[in-house]
mmCIF file of C-alpha atoms and ligand atoms in Angstrom:
data_model
loop_
_atom_site.group_PDB
_atom_site.id
_atom_site.type_symbol
_atom_site.label_atom_id
_atom_site.label_comp_id
_atom_site.label_asym_id
_atom_site.label_seq_id
_atom_site.Cartn_x
_atom_site.Cartn_y
_atom_site.Cartn_z
ATOM 1 C CA MET A 137 4.286 -8.639 18.861
ATOM 2 C CA PRO A 138 3.404 -6.216 15.683
ATOM 3 C CA ILE A 139 5.515 -6.946 12.672
ATOM 4 C CA ILE A 140 5.279 -2.991 12.046
ATOM 5 C CA GLU A 141 5.495 -0.396 14.759
ATOM 6 C CA VAL A 142 5.545 3.101 14.350
ATOM 7 C CA LYS A 143 6.352 5.126 17.052
ATOM 8 C CA ASN A 144 6.127 9.161 17.372
ATOM 9 C CA VAL A 145 7.530 9.256 13.804
ATOM 10 C CA ASP A 146 8.427 12.806 12.431
ATOM 11 C CA TYR A 147 9.866 13.204 9.158
ATOM 12 C CA VAL A 148 11.540 16.415 7.750
ATOM 13 C CA TYR A 149 12.739 16.969 4.460
ATOM 14 C CA CYS A 150 15.665 19.598 3.930
ATOM 15 C CA PRO A 151 15.735 20.617 7.375
ATOM 16 C CA GLY A 152 17.315 23.713 8.266
ATOM 17 C CA THR A 153 16.558 25.213 4.584
ATOM 18 C CA PRO A 154 14.043 27.619 3.244
ATOM 19 C CA TYR A 155 12.435 24.244 1.741
ATOM 20 C CA GLU A 156 12.170 22.309 5.286
ATOM 21 C CA LYS A 157 8.805 20.432 5.007
ATOM 22 C CA LYS A 158 7.325 18.019 7.884
ATOM 23 C CA ALA A 159 6.149 15.329 5.965
ATOM 24 C CA VAL A 160 5.276 12.992 8.658
ATOM 25 C CA ASP A 161 4.061 14.373 12.001
ATOM 26 C CA ASN A 162 4.180 12.384 14.948
ATOM 27 C CA VAL A 163 2.546 9.315 13.686
ATOM 28 C CA THR A 164 2.028 6.231 15.765
ATOM 29 C CA LEU A 165 0.798 2.791 14.186
ATOM 30 C CA SER A 166 1.388 -0.791 14.409
ATOM 31 C CA VAL A 167 0.734 -3.607 11.827
ATOM 32 C CA SER A 168 0.244 -7.138 12.918
ATOM 33 C CA GLN A 169 1.798 -10.576 11.078
ATOM 34 C CA GLY A 170 -0.821 -11.352 8.262
ATOM 35 C CA GLU A 171 -2.545 -7.886 8.468
ATOM 36 C CA PHE A 172 -3.670 -5.795 5.247
ATOM 37 C CA LEU A 173 -3.268 -2.110 6.202
ATOM 38 C CA GLY A 174 -4.926 0.712 3.752
ATOM 39 C CA ILE A 175 -3.281 4.096 3.888
ATOM 40 C CA VAL A 176 -5.353 6.571 2.265
ATOM 41 C CA GLY A 177 -4.919 10.520 2.087
ATOM 42 C CA ALA A 178 -4.865 13.501 -0.520
ATOM 43 C CA ASN A 179 -1.989 14.456 -2.550
ATOM 44 C CA GLY A 180 1.232 15.262 -0.067
ATOM 45 C CA SER A 181 -0.139 13.961 3.186
ATOM 46 C CA GLY A 182 2.919 11.960 3.534
ATOM 47 C CA LYS A 183 1.807 8.394 2.530
ATOM 48 C CA SER A 184 4.932 7.650 0.334
ATOM 49 C CA THR A 185 7.213 9.311 2.823
ATOM 50 C CA LEU A 186 5.599 7.093 5.805
ATOM 51 C CA VAL A 187 6.276 3.683 4.083
ATOM 52 C CA GLN A 188 9.657 4.199 2.890
ATOM 53 C CA HIS A 189 10.468 4.170 6.572
ATOM 54 C CA PHE A 190 9.336 0.660 6.642
ATOM 55 C CA ASN A 191 12.309 -0.815 4.452
ATOM 56 C CA GLY A 192 14.834 1.575 5.833
ATOM 57 C CA LEU A 193 14.707 3.951 2.719
ATOM 58 C CA LEU A 194 14.422 6.803 4.942
ATOM 59 C CA ALA A 195 15.168 7.133 8.438
ATOM 60 C CA ALA A 196 12.792 8.763 10.901
ATOM 61 C CA THR A 197 13.959 12.602 12.028
ATOM 62 C CA SER A 198 12.653 11.467 15.343
ATOM 63 C CA GLY A 199 10.774 8.358 16.721
ATOM 64 C CA GLN A 200 11.093 4.992 16.102
ATOM 65 C CA VAL A 201 10.252 2.379 13.475
ATOM 66 C CA SER A 202 10.717 -1.299 14.036
ATOM 67 C CA ILE A 203 10.145 -4.114 11.839
ATOM 68 C CA CYS A 204 9.849 -7.662 12.995
ATOM 69 C CA GLY A 205 10.815 -6.141 16.546
ATOM 70 C CA GLN A 206 14.125 -4.585 15.290
ATOM 71 C CA ASP A 207 14.673 -0.858 15.283
ATOM 72 C CA THR A 208 15.422 0.254 11.492
ATOM 73 C CA ALA A 209 17.950 2.767 12.923
ATOM 74 C CA HIS A 210 20.491 0.234 13.476
ATOM 75 C CA LYS A 211 22.600 -0.167 10.432
ATOM 76 C CA GLN A 212 23.286 -3.844 10.583
ATOM 77 C CA SER A 213 19.448 -4.666 10.234
ATOM 78 C CA ARG A 214 19.349 -2.718 6.780
ATOM 79 C CA ASN A 215 20.032 -5.645 4.645
ATOM 80 C CA GLU A 216 17.721 -8.086 6.324
ATOM 81 C CA LEU A 217 15.327 -5.210 5.726
ATOM 82 C CA TRP A 218 15.414 -5.075 2.107
ATOM 83 C CA ARG A 219 14.969 -9.060 2.158
ATOM 84 C CA LYS A 220 11.773 -8.622 4.522
ATOM 85 C CA VAL A 221 9.980 -5.672 2.930
ATOM 86 C CA GLY A 222 9.115 -5.420 -0.768
ATOM 87 C CA LEU A 223 8.386 -1.816 -1.755
ATOM 88 C CA VAL A 224 6.671 -1.799 -4.975
ATOM 89 C CA PHE A 225 6.923 2.156 -6.030
ATOM 90 C CA GLN A 226 4.099 3.971 -7.760
ATOM 91 C CA TYR A 227 4.333 3.240 -11.421
ATOM 92 C CA PRO A 228 7.000 0.505 -10.864
ATOM 93 C CA GLU A 229 6.913 -0.439 -14.330
ATOM 94 C CA GLN A 230 9.070 2.488 -15.233
ATOM 95 C CA GLN A 231 11.833 0.556 -13.555
ATOM 96 C CA LEU A 232 11.546 -2.553 -15.894
ATOM 97 C CA PHE A 233 14.493 -2.473 -17.862
ATOM 98 C CA GLU A 234 15.772 -5.895 -18.814
ATOM 99 C CA ASP A 235 15.323 -7.569 -22.318
ATOM 100 C CA THR A 236 13.061 -10.038 -21.237
ATOM 101 C CA VAL A 237 9.788 -10.132 -18.582
ATOM 102 C CA PHE A 238 11.495 -13.137 -17.056
ATOM 103 C CA ALA A 239 15.106 -11.108 -16.706
ATOM 104 C CA ASP A 240 12.989 -8.269 -15.349
ATOM 105 C CA VAL A 241 11.605 -10.272 -12.392
ATOM 106 C CA ALA A 242 15.027 -12.485 -11.959
ATOM 107 C CA TYR A 243 16.850 -9.096 -11.362
ATOM 108 C CA GLY A 244 16.440 -9.447 -7.541
ATOM 109 C CA PRO A 245 16.861 -12.980 -6.698
ATOM 110 C CA ARG A 246 20.111 -12.933 -8.839
ATOM 111 C CA ASN A 247 21.502 -9.743 -6.885
ATOM 112 C CA LEU A 248 20.792 -12.058 -3.991
ATOM 113 C CA GLY A 249 23.434 -14.156 -4.931
ATOM 114 C CA LEU A 250 21.478 -17.104 -5.215
ATOM 115 C CA ASP A 251 22.091 -20.014 -7.764
ATOM 116 C CA ALA A 252 20.782 -20.043 -10.859
ATOM 117 C CA GLY A 253 17.996 -23.014 -10.002
ATOM 118 C CA GLU A 254 16.691 -21.013 -7.144
ATOM 119 C CA VAL A 255 16.596 -17.699 -9.042
ATOM 120 C CA ALA A 256 14.605 -19.715 -12.119
ATOM 121 C CA HIS A 257 12.352 -21.205 -9.501
ATOM 122 C CA ARG A 258 11.616 -18.016 -7.770
ATOM 123 C CA THR A 259 11.109 -16.089 -10.677
ATOM 124 C CA SER A 260 8.461 -18.492 -12.173
ATOM 125 C CA ARG A 261 6.505 -18.535 -8.936
ATOM 126 C CA ALA A 262 6.392 -15.076 -8.815
ATOM 127 C CA LEU A 263 5.188 -14.717 -11.938
ATOM 128 C CA ALA A 264 2.640 -17.352 -11.711
ATOM 129 C CA LYS A 265 1.343 -15.477 -8.287
ATOM 130 C CA VAL A 266 0.632 -12.443 -10.768
ATOM 131 C CA GLY A 267 -1.201 -14.909 -13.086
ATOM 132 C CA LEU A 268 1.455 -14.708 -16.006
ATOM 133 C CA ASP A 269 2.623 -17.549 -17.825
ATOM 134 C CA SER A 270 5.763 -18.784 -19.631
ATOM 135 C CA ALA A 271 4.614 -17.442 -22.934
ATOM 136 C CA VAL A 272 4.803 -13.816 -21.415
ATOM 137 C CA ALA A 273 8.136 -14.746 -19.591
ATOM 138 C CA GLY A 274 9.997 -14.661 -22.731
ATOM 139 C CA LEU A 275 8.623 -11.095 -24.390
ATOM 140 C CA PRO A 276 10.293 -7.788 -23.581
ATOM 141 C CA SER A 277 8.375 -5.944 -20.679
ATOM 142 C CA VAL A 278 7.925 -2.923 -23.206
ATOM 143 C CA CYS A 279 5.533 -4.830 -25.426
ATOM 144 C CA LEU A 280 3.076 -5.733 -22.873
ATOM 145 C CA SER A 281 -0.091 -3.635 -21.956
ATOM 146 C CA GLY A 282 0.242 -0.839 -18.833
ATOM 147 C CA GLY A 283 -1.911 -3.539 -16.534
ATOM 148 C CA LEU A 284 0.254 -6.383 -17.606
ATOM 149 C CA ARG A 285 3.448 -4.384 -16.956
ATOM 150 C CA ARG A 286 2.386 -3.443 -13.496
ATOM 151 C CA ARG A 287 1.980 -7.290 -12.667
ATOM 152 C CA VAL A 288 5.467 -8.019 -14.110
ATOM 153 C CA ALA A 289 6.864 -4.996 -11.671
ATOM 154 C CA ILE A 290 4.544 -6.512 -8.720
ATOM 155 C CA ALA A 291 6.355 -9.950 -9.443
ATOM 156 C CA SER A 292 9.617 -8.470 -9.367
ATOM 157 C CA VAL A 293 9.315 -7.602 -5.856
ATOM 158 C CA LEU A 294 7.651 -10.772 -5.025
ATOM 159 C CA ALA A 295 10.311 -13.035 -6.277
ATOM 160 C CA MET A 296 12.235 -11.491 -3.067
ATOM 161 C CA GLN A 297 9.756 -13.477 -1.327
ATOM 162 C CA PRO A 298 9.271 -10.479 1.214
ATOM 163 C CA GLU A 299 7.483 -11.063 4.465
ATOM 164 C CA ILE A 300 6.193 -7.736 4.223
ATOM 165 C CA LEU A 301 4.733 -6.186 0.798
ATOM 166 C CA VAL A 302 4.345 -2.319 0.793
ATOM 167 C CA LEU A 303 2.537 -1.181 -2.420
ATOM 168 C CA ASP A 304 2.566 2.539 -3.200
ATOM 169 C CA GLU A 305 -0.634 3.317 -5.290
ATOM 170 C CA PRO A 306 -0.364 -0.169 -7.069
ATOM 171 C CA THR A 307 -3.806 0.967 -9.242
ATOM 172 C CA ALA A 308 -2.822 4.145 -10.538
ATOM 173 C CA GLY A 309 -3.389 4.869 -14.085
ATOM 174 C CA LEU A 310 -4.630 1.418 -14.716
ATOM 175 C CA ASP A 311 -8.305 0.866 -16.301
ATOM 176 C CA PRO A 312 -11.137 -0.704 -14.273
ATOM 177 C CA GLY A 313 -10.460 -4.323 -15.362
ATOM 178 C CA GLY A 314 -6.783 -3.576 -14.738
ATOM 179 C CA ARG A 315 -7.492 -2.220 -11.154
ATOM 180 C CA GLU A 316 -9.459 -5.185 -10.018
ATOM 181 C CA VAL A 317 -6.908 -7.772 -11.536
ATOM 182 C CA VAL A 318 -4.340 -6.263 -9.389
ATOM 183 C CA LEU A 319 -6.137 -5.858 -6.330
ATOM 184 C CA GLN A 320 -7.562 -9.266 -6.349
ATOM 185 C CA LEU A 321 -4.005 -10.609 -6.844
ATOM 186 C CA ILE A 322 -3.013 -8.284 -3.838
ATOM 187 C CA LYS A 323 -5.618 -9.701 -1.360
ATOM 188 C CA LYS A 324 -4.936 -13.413 -2.880
ATOM 189 C CA LEU A 325 -1.435 -12.884 -1.572
ATOM 190 C CA GLN A 326 -2.347 -11.877 2.010
ATOM 191 C CA GLN A 327 -4.981 -14.471 2.401
ATOM 192 C CA GLU A 328 -3.169 -17.491 0.914
ATOM 193 C CA ASP A 329 0.218 -16.709 1.626
ATOM 194 C CA HIS A 330 -0.657 -14.914 4.657
ATOM 195 C CA THR A 331 1.782 -11.919 3.687
ATOM 196 C CA THR A 332 1.578 -8.517 5.708
ATOM 197 C CA VAL A 333 0.312 -6.009 3.106
ATOM 198 C CA VAL A 334 0.673 -2.091 3.401
ATOM 199 C CA MET A 335 -1.402 -0.496 0.597
ATOM 200 C CA ILE A 336 -1.556 3.102 -0.391
ATOM 201 C CA SER A 337 -4.411 4.429 -2.412
ATOM 202 C CA HIS A 338 -6.414 7.597 -3.029
ATOM 203 C CA SER A 339 -9.235 5.352 -3.659
ATOM 204 C CA LEU A 340 -11.371 4.614 -0.307
ATOM 205 C CA GLN A 341 -13.303 1.921 -2.817
ATOM 206 C CA ASP A 342 -9.915 0.078 -3.132
ATOM 207 C CA VAL A 343 -9.258 -0.132 0.194
ATOM 208 C CA ILE A 344 -12.470 -0.833 2.269
ATOM 209 C CA THR A 345 -13.540 -3.955 1.055
ATOM 210 C CA LEU A 346 -9.659 -5.540 1.351
ATOM 211 C CA ALA A 347 -8.095 -3.825 4.235
ATOM 212 C CA ASP A 348 -8.263 -4.917 8.104
ATOM 213 C CA ASN A 349 -7.529 -1.489 8.959
ATOM 214 C CA ILE A 350 -7.303 1.888 7.494
ATOM 215 C CA ALA A 351 -5.067 4.803 8.512
ATOM 216 C CA VAL A 352 -6.041 8.117 7.214
ATOM 217 C CA LEU A 353 -3.082 10.901 7.014
ATOM 218 C CA GLU A 354 -3.636 14.418 6.400
ATOM 219 C CA GLN A 355 -0.673 16.895 6.305
ATOM 220 C CA GLY A 356 1.646 14.278 7.374
ATOM 221 C CA LYS A 357 -0.913 13.580 10.676
ATOM 222 C CA LEU A 358 -2.625 10.340 11.383
ATOM 223 C CA ILE A 359 -5.960 11.597 12.026
ATOM 224 C CA LEU A 360 -8.110 8.366 11.856
ATOM 225 C CA TYR A 361 -7.314 4.775 12.317
ATOM 226 C CA GLY A 362 -8.969 1.554 12.631
ATOM 227 C CA HIS A 363 -11.243 -1.141 10.828
ATOM 228 C CA PRO A 364 -12.835 0.406 7.614
ATOM 229 C CA ARG A 365 -16.646 0.606 9.423
ATOM 230 C CA GLU A 366 -15.174 2.522 12.112
ATOM 231 C CA VAL A 367 -13.465 4.907 10.176
ATOM 232 C CA LEU A 368 -16.494 5.108 7.789
ATOM 233 C CA ALA A 369 -18.778 5.906 10.674
ATOM 234 C CA GLN A 370 -16.568 8.802 12.126
ATOM 235 C CA SER A 371 -17.603 12.434 10.880
ATOM 236 C CA GLY A 372 -14.251 13.392 10.789
ATOM 237 C CA LEU A 373 -13.621 11.252 7.698
ATOM 238 C CA ARG A 374 -16.033 13.806 5.627
ATOM 239 C CA LYS A 375 -13.756 16.654 6.291
ATOM 240 C CA VAL A 376 -11.144 15.121 4.958
ATOM 241 C CA ALA A 377 -10.226 16.549 1.186
ATOM 242 C CA GLY A 378 -8.589 14.771 -1.721
ATOM 243 C CA ILE A 379 -9.949 11.066 -0.940
ATOM 244 C CA ILE A 380 -12.021 9.449 -3.431
ATOM 245 C CA LEU A 381 -15.196 8.192 -2.165
ATOM 246 C CA PRO A 382 -17.193 5.598 -4.237
ATOM 247 C CA ASP A 383 -20.470 6.668 -5.123
ATOM 248 C CA PHE A 384 -22.590 5.129 -2.658
ATOM 249 C CA LEU A 385 -20.690 6.409 0.091
ATOM 250 C CA GLN A 386 -21.180 10.489 -1.536
ATOM 251 C CA VAL A 387 -24.570 9.753 -1.570
ATOM 252 C CA ILE A 388 -24.546 8.300 2.434
ATOM 253 C CA PHE A 389 -22.328 10.992 3.377
ATOM 254 C CA ALA A 390 -24.687 13.851 1.721
ATOM 255 C CA LEU A 391 -27.505 12.460 3.642
ATOM 256 C CA ALA A 392 -25.408 12.457 6.776
ATOM 257 C CA ALA A 393 -24.416 16.047 5.897
ATOM 258 C CA ARG A 394 -28.057 16.932 5.634
ATOM 259 C CA GLY A 395 -28.904 15.669 9.044
ATOM 260 C CA LYS A 396 -30.505 12.716 8.051
ATOM 261 C CA SER A 397 -29.720 9.823 11.035
ATOM 262 C CA VAL A 398 -27.551 7.752 8.595
ATOM 263 C CA ASN A 399 -25.334 5.067 9.597
ATOM 264 C CA THR A 400 -22.148 5.945 7.475
ATOM 265 C CA GLY A 401 -20.137 2.654 8.498
ATOM 266 C CA ILE A 402 -21.084 0.925 5.581
ATOM 267 C CA THR A 403 -18.768 -0.649 3.085
ATOM 268 C CA THR A 404 -20.873 -2.191 0.458
ATOM 269 C CA LEU A 405 -23.411 -0.622 -2.629
ATOM 270 C CA GLU A 406 -25.756 -3.197 -0.883
ATOM 271 C CA GLU A 407 -25.514 -1.821 2.758
ATOM 272 C CA ALA A 408 -25.801 1.711 1.313
ATOM 273 C CA GLU A 409 -29.074 0.737 -0.472
ATOM 274 C CA ALA A 410 -30.592 -0.803 2.751
ATOM 275 C CA GLU A 411 -29.549 2.083 4.655
ATOM 276 C CA ILE A 412 -30.919 4.584 2.291
ATOM 277 C CA VAL A 413 -34.512 2.680 2.103
ATOM 278 C CA LYS A 414 -34.622 2.921 5.842
ATOM 279 C CA VAL A 415 -33.714 6.492 6.139
ATOM 280 C CA LEU A 416 -35.999 7.797 3.442
ATOM 281 C CA GLY A 417 -38.811 5.437 4.538
ATOM 282 C CA GLY A 418 -38.873 3.035 1.659
HETATM 283 N N1 ATP B 686 12.101 14.706 -1.741
HETATM 284 C C1 ATP B 686 11.610 15.823 -1.134
HETATM 285 N N2 ATP B 686 11.975 16.789 -0.919
HETATM 286 C C2 ATP B 686 11.142 17.642 -0.193
HETATM 287 N N3 ATP B 686 9.481 17.450 0.184
HETATM 288 C C3 ATP B 686 9.275 16.450 -0.451
HETATM 289 C C4 ATP B 686 9.878 15.363 -1.116
HETATM 290 N N4 ATP B 686 9.244 14.023 -1.302
HETATM 291 C C5 ATP B 686 8.164 14.861 -0.803
HETATM 292 N N5 ATP B 686 8.220 16.041 -0.470
HETATM 293 C C6 ATP B 686 6.998 16.655 0.173
HETATM 294 O O1 ATP B 686 6.850 16.045 1.668
HETATM 295 C C7 ATP B 686 5.154 16.034 1.787
HETATM 296 C C8 ATP B 686 4.661 14.442 1.353
HETATM 297 O O2 ATP B 686 4.860 14.053 0.302
HETATM 298 P P1 ATP B 686 4.808 12.330 -0.120
HETATM 299 O O3 ATP B 686 5.105 12.392 -1.245
HETATM 300 O O4 ATP B 686 4.857 11.568 1.066
HETATM 301 O O5 ATP B 686 3.071 12.603 -0.199
HETATM 302 P P2 ATP B 686 2.200 11.646 -0.385
HETATM 303 O O6 ATP B 686 0.656 11.542 0.272
HETATM 304 O O7 ATP B 686 2.798 10.217 -0.928
HETATM 305 O O8 ATP B 686 1.163 12.197 -1.788
HETATM 306 P P3 ATP B 686 1.069 11.822 -3.272
HETATM 307 O O9 ATP B 686 -0.636 11.447 -3.135
HETATM 308 O O10 ATP B 686 0.922 12.935 -4.314
HETATM 309 O O11 ATP B 686 1.911 10.637 -3.807
HETATM 310 C C9 ATP B 686 4.562 16.754 0.341
HETATM 311 O O12 ATP B 686 4.617 18.061 0.601
HETATM 312 C C10 ATP B 686 5.815 16.608 -0.638
HETATM 313 O O13 ATP B 686 6.082 18.156 -1.506
HETATM 314 MG MG1 MG B 687 2.780 9.777 -2.748
#
C-alpha cells in the first residue's frame, strides 16, 4: 500500500474571486514506504501547494489525499498527520526564534507533551542526525552560518520523528558545500532510517542522483513522472522551462535538439562523457 496517495487532486486559491487560481490541476501520484520522491518544476508550478496537502495544511478542492491509508479530509486524522508528516518549509531557519539551538529543536517534542527526558533524548538525536554536536546546541541559532541554521531547522522537524519527511527547496540559498551536506544528510535519513522523503527542488542535479522517482509539474499539472532515467529520456522534459539542468545535461539535450541520436536518460557526468564520445565518434 502506498504511504502517500494523491488521486485527481485540484487545489484552487481564492475561488470565486478575481484572484482565483488553480494551483494544482488533476494530480494523481503515489509514494511507497521508504521511497525518495523528487518534485521539480518552475516557479509557480504548484510544488509547494501540492506538498502542503500531505500534512493537512491544505485540503484539496477536489480529489483525495491519503496518508498511510487515511483520507486527510477526515478531521480526526489531522493531529496524527502533524506527527506522521514533517514539513520543512522553504527557508525554514526564519522560524527559529528560541534562545538556543537546543531549545529550537526541542520546541516540537515539548509541544507534544512528552516528558523532559524524552524531549532531551529526541533533541540530541535529531541534532546528531544533522551532524551538529553539543557545543553547537548551547549557542543561539542566530549566531550560526546559513548552512548550520538550515540543519538546525531540519533537526527541529526530525525531533518530531516523522514517518514522512517533506522538504520544500531544502538547498535554496546555500553555497555548494552547504548544499552537498544537506543533500547527503537527507539521503542518509532515507537509506538508514527508511524515512519516506519528498523533496522539492528547482535543480534537477539535486534530485537525479538521490530520488527513486521524479515528478515534474508545469502549471499545476503533473506532466512527467518516473525513475530519473525514464524522465530524462523523455523529450517532453527538454521543453519544460524553469528547471535548472546540470551542465552535462545541457550539452546532451543540445545534441538531441540538433538531431543527434543521443540517449538523454543519463544521470552522471561519466555517462554523459561516454554518450558524447559515442555520438561524436571519439
Ligand atoms: N496563498 C496564495 N493565494 C493565492 N495564490 C497563491 C497562493 N500561494 C500560491 N499561489 C499561486 O498558486 C500557484 C502555485 O504556487 P506554488 O507556491 O505552489 O508554486 P511553486 O511551484 O511552489 O513555486 P516556487 O518555485 O516559486 O516556490 C502560483 O501561481 C501562485 O502564485
Ligand atoms: Mg514553492
